[in-house]
mmCIF file of C-alpha atoms and ligand atoms in Angstrom:
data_model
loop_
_atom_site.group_PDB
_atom_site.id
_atom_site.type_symbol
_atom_site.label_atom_id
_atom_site.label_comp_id
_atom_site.label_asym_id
_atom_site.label_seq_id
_atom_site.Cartn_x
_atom_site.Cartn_y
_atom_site.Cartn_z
ATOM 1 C CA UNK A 1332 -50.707 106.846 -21.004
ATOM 2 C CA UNK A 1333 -50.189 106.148 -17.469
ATOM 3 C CA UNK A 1334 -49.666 109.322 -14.847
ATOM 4 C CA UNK A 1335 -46.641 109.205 -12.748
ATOM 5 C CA UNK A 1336 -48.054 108.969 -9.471
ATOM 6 C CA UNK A 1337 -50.884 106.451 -10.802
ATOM 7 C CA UNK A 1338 -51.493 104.554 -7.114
ATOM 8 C CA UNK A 1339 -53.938 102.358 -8.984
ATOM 9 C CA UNK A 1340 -51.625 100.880 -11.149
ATOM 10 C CA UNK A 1341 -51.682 97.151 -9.703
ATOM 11 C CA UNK A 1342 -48.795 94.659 -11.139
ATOM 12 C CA UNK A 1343 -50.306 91.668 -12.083
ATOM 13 C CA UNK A 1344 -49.320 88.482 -10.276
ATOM 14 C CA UNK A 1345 -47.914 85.614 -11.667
ATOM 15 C CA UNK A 1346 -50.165 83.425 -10.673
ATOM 16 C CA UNK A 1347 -53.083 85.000 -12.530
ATOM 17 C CA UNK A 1348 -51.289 83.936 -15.519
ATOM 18 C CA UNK A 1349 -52.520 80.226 -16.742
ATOM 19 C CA UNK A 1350 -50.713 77.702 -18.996
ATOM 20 C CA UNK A 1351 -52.062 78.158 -22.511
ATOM 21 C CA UNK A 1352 -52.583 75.336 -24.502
ATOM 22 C CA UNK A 1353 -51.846 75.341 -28.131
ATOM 23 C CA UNK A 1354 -53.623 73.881 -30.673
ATOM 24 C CA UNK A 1355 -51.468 73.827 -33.129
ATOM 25 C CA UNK A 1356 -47.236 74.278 -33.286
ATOM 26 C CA UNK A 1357 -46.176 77.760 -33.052
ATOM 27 C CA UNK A 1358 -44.917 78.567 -36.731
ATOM 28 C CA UNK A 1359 -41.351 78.809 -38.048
ATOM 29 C CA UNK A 1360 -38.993 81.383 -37.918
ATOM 30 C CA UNK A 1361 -36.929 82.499 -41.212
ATOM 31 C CA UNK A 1362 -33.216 83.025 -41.093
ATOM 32 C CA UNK A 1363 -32.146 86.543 -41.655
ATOM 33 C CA UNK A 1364 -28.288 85.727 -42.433
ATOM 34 C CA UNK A 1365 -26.911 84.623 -39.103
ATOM 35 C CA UNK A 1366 -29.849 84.448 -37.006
ATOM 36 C CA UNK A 1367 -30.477 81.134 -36.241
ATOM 37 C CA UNK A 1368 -28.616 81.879 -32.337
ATOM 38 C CA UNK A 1369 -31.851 84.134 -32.135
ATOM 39 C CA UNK A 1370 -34.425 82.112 -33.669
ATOM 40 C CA UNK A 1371 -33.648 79.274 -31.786
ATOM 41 C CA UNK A 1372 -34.464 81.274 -28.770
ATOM 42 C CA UNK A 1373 -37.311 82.915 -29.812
ATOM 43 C CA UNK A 1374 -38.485 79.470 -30.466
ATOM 44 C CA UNK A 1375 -37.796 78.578 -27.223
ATOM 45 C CA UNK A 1376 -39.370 81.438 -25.325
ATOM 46 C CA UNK A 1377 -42.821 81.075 -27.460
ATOM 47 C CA UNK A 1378 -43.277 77.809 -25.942
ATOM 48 C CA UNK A 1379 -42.531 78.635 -22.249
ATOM 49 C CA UNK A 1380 -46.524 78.942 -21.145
ATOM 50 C CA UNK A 1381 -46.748 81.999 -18.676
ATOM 51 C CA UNK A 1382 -44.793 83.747 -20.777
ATOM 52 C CA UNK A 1383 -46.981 82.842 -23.898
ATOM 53 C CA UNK A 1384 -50.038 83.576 -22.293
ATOM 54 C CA UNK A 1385 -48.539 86.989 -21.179
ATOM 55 C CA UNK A 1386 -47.843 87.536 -24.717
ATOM 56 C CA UNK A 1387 -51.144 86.831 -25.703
ATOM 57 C CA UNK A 1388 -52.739 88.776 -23.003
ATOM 58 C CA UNK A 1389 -50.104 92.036 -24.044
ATOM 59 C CA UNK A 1390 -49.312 91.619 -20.279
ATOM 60 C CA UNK A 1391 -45.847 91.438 -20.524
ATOM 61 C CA UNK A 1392 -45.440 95.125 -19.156
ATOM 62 C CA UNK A 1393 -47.398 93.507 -16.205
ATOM 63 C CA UNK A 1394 -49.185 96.137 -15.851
ATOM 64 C CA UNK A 1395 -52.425 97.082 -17.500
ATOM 65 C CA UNK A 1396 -50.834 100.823 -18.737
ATOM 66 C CA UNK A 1397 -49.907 102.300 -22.463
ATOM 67 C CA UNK A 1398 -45.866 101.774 -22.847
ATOM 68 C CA UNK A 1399 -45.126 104.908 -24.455
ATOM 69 C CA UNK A 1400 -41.595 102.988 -26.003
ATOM 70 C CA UNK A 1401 -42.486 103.839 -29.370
ATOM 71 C CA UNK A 1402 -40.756 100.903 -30.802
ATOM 72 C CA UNK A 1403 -37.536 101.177 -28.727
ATOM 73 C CA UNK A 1404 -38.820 99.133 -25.809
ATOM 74 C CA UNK A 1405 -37.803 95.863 -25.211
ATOM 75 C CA UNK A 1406 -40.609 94.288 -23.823
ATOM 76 C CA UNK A 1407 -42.857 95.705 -26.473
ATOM 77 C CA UNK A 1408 -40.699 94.312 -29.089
ATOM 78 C CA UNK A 1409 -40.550 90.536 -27.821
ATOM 79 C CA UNK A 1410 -44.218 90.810 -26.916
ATOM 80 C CA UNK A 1411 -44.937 91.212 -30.216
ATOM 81 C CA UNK A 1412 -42.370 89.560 -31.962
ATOM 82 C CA UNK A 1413 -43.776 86.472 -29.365
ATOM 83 C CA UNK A 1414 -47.353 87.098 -30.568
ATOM 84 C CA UNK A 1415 -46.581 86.528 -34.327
ATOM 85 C CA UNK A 1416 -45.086 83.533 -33.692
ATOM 86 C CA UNK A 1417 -47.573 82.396 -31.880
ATOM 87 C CA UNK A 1418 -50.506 83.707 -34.259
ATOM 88 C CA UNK A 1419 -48.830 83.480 -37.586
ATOM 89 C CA UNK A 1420 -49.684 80.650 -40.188
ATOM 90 C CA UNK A 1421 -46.515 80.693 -42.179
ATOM 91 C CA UNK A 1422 -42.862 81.412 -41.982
ATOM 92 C CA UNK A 1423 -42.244 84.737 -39.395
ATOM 93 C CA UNK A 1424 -39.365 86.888 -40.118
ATOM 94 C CA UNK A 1425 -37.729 88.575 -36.721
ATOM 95 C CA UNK A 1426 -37.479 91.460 -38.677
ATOM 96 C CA UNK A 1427 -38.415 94.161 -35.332
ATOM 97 C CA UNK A 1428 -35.471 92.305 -33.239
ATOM 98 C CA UNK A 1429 -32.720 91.768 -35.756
ATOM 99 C CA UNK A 1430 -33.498 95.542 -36.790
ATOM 100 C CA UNK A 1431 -33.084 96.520 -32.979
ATOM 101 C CA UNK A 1432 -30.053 93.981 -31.890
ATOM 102 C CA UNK A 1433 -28.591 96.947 -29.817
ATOM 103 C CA UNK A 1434 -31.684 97.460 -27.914
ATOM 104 C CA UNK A 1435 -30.903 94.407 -26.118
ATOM 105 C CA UNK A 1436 -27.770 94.824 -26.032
ATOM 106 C CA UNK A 1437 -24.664 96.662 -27.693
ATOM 107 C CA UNK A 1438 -22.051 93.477 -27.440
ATOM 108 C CA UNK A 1439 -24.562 92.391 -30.479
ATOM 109 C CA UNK A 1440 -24.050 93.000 -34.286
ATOM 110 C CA UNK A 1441 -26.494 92.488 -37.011
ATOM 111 C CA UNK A 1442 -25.072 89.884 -39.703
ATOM 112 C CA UNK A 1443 -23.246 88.307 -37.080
ATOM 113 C CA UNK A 1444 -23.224 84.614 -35.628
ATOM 114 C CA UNK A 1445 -23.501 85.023 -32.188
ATOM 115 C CA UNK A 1446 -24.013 83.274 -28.793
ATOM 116 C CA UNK A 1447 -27.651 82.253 -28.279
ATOM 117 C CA UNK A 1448 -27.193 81.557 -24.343
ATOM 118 C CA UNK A 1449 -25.730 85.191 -24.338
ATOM 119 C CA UNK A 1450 -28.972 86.162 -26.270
ATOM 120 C CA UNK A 1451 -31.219 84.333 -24.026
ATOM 121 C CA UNK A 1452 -29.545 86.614 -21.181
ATOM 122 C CA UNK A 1453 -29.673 89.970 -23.038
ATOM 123 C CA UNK A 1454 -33.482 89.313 -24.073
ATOM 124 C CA UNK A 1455 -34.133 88.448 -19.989
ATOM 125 C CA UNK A 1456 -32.373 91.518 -18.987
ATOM 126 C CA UNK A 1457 -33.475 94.158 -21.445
ATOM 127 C CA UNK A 1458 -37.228 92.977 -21.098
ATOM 128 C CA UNK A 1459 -37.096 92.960 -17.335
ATOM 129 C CA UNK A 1460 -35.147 96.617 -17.728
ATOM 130 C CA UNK A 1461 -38.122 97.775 -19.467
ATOM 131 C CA UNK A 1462 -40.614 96.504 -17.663
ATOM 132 C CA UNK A 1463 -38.779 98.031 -14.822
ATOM 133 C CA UNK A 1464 -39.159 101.401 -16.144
ATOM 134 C CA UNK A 1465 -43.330 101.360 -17.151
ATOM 135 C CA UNK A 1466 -44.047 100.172 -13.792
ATOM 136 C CA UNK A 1467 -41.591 102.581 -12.296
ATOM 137 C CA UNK A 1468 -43.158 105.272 -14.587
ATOM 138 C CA UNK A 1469 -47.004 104.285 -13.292
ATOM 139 C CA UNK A 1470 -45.696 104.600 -9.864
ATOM 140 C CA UNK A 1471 -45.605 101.046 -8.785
ATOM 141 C CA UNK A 1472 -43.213 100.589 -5.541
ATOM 142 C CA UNK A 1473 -39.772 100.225 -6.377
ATOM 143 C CA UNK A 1474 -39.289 96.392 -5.101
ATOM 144 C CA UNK A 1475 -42.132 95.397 -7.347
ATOM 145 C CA UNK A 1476 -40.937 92.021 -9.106
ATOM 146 C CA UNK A 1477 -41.688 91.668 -12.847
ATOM 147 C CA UNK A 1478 -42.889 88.521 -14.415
ATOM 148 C CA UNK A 1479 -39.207 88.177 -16.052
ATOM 149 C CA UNK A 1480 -38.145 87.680 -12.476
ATOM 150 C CA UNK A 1481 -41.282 85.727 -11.053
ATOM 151 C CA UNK A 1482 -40.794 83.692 -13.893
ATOM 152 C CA UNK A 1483 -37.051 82.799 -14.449
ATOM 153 C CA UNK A 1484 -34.829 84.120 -11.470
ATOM 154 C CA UNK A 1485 -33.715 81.725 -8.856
ATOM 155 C CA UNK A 1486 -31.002 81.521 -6.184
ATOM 156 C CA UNK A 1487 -27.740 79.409 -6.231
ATOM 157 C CA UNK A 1488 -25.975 78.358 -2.745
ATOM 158 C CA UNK A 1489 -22.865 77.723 -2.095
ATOM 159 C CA UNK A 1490 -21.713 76.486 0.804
ATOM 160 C CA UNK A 1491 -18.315 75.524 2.531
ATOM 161 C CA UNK A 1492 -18.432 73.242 5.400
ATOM 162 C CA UNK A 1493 -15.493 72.899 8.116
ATOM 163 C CA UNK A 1494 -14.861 68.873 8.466
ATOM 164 C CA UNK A 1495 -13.265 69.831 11.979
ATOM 165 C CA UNK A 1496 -16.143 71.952 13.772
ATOM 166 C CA UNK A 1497 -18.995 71.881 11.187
ATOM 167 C CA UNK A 1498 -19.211 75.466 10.877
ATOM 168 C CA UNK A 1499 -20.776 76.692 7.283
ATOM 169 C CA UNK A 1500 -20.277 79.239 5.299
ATOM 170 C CA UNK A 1501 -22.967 80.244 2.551
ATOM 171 C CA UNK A 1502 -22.655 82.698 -0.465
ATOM 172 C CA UNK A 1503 -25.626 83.007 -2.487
ATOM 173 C CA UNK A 1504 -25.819 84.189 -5.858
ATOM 174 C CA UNK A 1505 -29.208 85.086 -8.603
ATOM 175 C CA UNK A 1506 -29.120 83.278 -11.334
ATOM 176 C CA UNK A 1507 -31.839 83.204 -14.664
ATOM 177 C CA UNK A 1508 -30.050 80.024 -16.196
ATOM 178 C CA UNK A 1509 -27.573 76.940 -14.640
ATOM 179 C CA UNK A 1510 -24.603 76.377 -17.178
ATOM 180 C CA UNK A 1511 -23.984 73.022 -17.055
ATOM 181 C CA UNK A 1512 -20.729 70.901 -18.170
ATOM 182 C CA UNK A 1513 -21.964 68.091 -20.547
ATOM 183 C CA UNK A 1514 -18.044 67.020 -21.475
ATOM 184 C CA UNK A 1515 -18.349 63.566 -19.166
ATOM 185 C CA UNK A 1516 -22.295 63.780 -18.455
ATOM 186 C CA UNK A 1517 -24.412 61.739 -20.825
ATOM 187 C CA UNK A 1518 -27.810 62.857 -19.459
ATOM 188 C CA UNK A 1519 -29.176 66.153 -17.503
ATOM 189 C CA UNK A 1520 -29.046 64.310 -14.595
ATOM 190 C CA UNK A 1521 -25.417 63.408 -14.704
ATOM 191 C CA UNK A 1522 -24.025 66.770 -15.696
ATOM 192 C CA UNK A 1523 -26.787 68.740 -12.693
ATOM 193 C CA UNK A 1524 -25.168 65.639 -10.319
ATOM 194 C CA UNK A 1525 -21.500 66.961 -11.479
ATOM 195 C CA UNK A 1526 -22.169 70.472 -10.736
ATOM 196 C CA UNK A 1527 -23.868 70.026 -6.961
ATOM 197 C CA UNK A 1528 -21.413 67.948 -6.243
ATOM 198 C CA UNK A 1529 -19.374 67.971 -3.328
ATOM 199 C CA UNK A 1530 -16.019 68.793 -3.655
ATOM 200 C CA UNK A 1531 -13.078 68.082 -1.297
ATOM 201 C CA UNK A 1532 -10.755 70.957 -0.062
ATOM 202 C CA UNK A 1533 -7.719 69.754 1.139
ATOM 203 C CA UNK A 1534 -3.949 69.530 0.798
ATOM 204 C CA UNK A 1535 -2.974 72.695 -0.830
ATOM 205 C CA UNK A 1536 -5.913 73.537 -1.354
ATOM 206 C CA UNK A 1537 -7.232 73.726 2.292
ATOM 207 C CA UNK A 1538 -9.915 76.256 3.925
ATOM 208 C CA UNK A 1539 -9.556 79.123 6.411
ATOM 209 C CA UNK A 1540 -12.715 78.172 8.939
ATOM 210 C CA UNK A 1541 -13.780 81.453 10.336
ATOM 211 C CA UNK A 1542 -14.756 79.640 13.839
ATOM 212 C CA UNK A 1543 -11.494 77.353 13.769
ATOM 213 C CA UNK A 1544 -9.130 80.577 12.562
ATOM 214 C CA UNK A 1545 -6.739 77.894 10.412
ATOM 215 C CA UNK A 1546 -6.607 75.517 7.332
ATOM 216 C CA UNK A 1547 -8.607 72.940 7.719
ATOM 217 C CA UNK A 1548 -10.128 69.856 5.318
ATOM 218 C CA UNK A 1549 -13.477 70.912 4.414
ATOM 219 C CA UNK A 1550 -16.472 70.357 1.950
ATOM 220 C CA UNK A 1551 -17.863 72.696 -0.823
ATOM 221 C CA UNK A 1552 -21.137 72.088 -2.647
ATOM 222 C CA UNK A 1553 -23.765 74.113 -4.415
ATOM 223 C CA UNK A 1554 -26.879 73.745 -4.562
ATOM 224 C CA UNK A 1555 -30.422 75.759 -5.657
ATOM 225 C CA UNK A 1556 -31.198 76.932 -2.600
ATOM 226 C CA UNK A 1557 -34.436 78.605 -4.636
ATOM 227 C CA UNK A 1558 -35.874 77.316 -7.825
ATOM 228 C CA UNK A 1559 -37.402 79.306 -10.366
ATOM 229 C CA UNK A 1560 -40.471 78.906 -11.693
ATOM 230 C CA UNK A 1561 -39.402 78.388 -15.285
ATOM 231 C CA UNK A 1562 -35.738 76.808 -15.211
ATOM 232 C CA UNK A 1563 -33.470 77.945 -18.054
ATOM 233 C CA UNK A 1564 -30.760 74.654 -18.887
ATOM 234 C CA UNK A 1565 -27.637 76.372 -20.763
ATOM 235 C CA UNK A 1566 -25.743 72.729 -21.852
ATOM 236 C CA UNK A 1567 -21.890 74.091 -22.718
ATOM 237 C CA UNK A 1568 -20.999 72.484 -25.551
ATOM 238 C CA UNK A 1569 -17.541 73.752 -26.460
ATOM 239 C CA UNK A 1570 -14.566 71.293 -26.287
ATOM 240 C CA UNK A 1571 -11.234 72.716 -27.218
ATOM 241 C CA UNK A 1572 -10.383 69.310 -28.140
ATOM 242 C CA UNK A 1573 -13.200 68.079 -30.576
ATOM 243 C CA UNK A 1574 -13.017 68.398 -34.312
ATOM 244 C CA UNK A 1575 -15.596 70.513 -34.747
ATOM 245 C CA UNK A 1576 -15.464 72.582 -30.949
ATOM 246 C CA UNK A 1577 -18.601 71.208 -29.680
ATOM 247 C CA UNK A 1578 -19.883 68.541 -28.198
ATOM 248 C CA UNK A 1579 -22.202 66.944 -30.683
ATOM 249 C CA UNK A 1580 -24.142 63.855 -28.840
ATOM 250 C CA UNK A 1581 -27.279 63.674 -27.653
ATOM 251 C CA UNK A 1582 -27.774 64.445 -23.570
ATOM 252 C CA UNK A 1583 -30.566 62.553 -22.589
ATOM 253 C CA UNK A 1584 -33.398 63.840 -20.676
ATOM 254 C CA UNK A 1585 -36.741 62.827 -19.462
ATOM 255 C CA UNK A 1586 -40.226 64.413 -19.799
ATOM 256 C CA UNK A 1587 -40.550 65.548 -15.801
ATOM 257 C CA UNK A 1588 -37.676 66.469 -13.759
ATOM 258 C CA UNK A 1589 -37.466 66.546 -10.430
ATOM 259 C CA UNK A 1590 -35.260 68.741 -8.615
ATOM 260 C CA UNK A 1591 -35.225 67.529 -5.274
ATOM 261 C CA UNK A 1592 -31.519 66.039 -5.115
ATOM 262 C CA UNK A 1593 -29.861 68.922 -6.115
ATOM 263 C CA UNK A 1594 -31.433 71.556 -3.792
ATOM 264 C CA UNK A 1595 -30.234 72.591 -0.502
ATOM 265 C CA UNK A 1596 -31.250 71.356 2.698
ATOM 266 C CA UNK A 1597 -32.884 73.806 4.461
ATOM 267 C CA UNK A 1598 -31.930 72.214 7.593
ATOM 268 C CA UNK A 1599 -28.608 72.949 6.883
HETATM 269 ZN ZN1 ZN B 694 -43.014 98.642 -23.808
HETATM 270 ZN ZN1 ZN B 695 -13.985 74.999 11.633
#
């Protein structure tokens, strides 16, 4: 068990992390009565690389010291729960998660259908929390990043620009996942075109330009302004107005994407 003043203790960089390479499909998951919103991202998550290999490695903590979370700590749980899947030969049960729903977080209830982008989020959080408190708990410095956020958080800009003196004004904003509208996109590139698009303010709905001090016409756009290393896709699929509330067609994507168009310039 780590001291609390352990100055040793050394977080371990992303980058010493490597891609591992399956040789054969992780295995299935069972359904425990309304958990397919969790299996399908625990499926997910056991096929993101780095965070496989961390798995793997038990590196998750980042940190090479004894998590004394006695089965109540996050990480500890999804490292392992990750592991099985990843070892296991037949059908894996997420008994140690569904059994500890509230660790991750207390909007969730056993036996209940519920929201697996909201999952994804409580599983990022309450890993990253515990991690957190090991590496506080060895000492570490406070700022130290965990691989959670090495791995998944990125930055979202938005900017307004005055069409009279050019001014800009940028708010930026952390974000582990881009919700994207898929109601009039038919691919991943039409709905990430949609939401860094620019969008006119005018007529009533006109800007107050800091440098001009009045309404004026201006443009608003945003844009990842710094992408994460793993990014997390969140396609909304409810429509009021369907039979069924969701949007049931396929959204095309392609093996690579590139990101270029819809980052911001750093020129301006
Ligand atoms: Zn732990
Ligand atoms: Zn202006």
């Amino acid at each position: 068990m780590g001291s609390m003043a352990n100055s040793t203790a050394k977080v371990m960089p992303v980058t010493q992390l490597k891609p591992i390479v399956l040789l054969q499909a992780a295995t299935g998951l069972g359904n425990m009565g309304n958990t397919c919103f969790l299996n399908s991202v625990l499926q997910c998550l056991a096929y993101v690389p780095p965070l496989a290999d961390a798995c793997l490695r038990k590196q998750l903590h980042g940190i090479n010291e004894q998590c004394p979370g006695l089965g109540k700590c996050c990480c500890c749980l999804t490292e392992a729960q990750l592991r099985n899947q990843l070892h296991a030969s037949s059908t894996v049960y997420p008994r140690d998660i569904v059994g500890n729903l509230h660790l991750f977080s207390k909007m969730f209830q056993r036996g209940r259908q519920e929201d697996s982008h909201e999952f994804l989020l409580a599983v990022l959080d309450a890993v990253e929390r515990d991690a957190k408190r090991l590496l506080a708990r060895a000492g570490c410095a406070k700022g130290a990043r965990t691989l959670i956020e090495e791995l998944f958080c990125g930055r979202l800009r938005s900017q307004v620009r005055c069409q009279e003196c050019g001014h800009c004004s940028n708010t930026y904003e952390q974000v582990t996942s881009l919700s994207l509208d898929i109601l009039r996109a038919a691919s991943l590139h039409d709905s990430l075109a949609q939401f860094t698009a620019v969008e006119v303010l005018d007529g009533a709905n006109k800007y107050k330009c800091d440098r001009c001090a009045r309404l004026v016409r201006a443009h608003k756009a945003v844009a990842l302004h710094h992408e994460p290393n793993v990014l997390v896709v969140h396609l909304k699929r409810f429509d009021p107005l369907s039979t069924y509330g969701k949007v049931g067609r396929h959204v095309a994507f392609e093996h690579s994407l590139r990101l270029g168009e819809y980052c911001s310039d750093p020129e301006g």
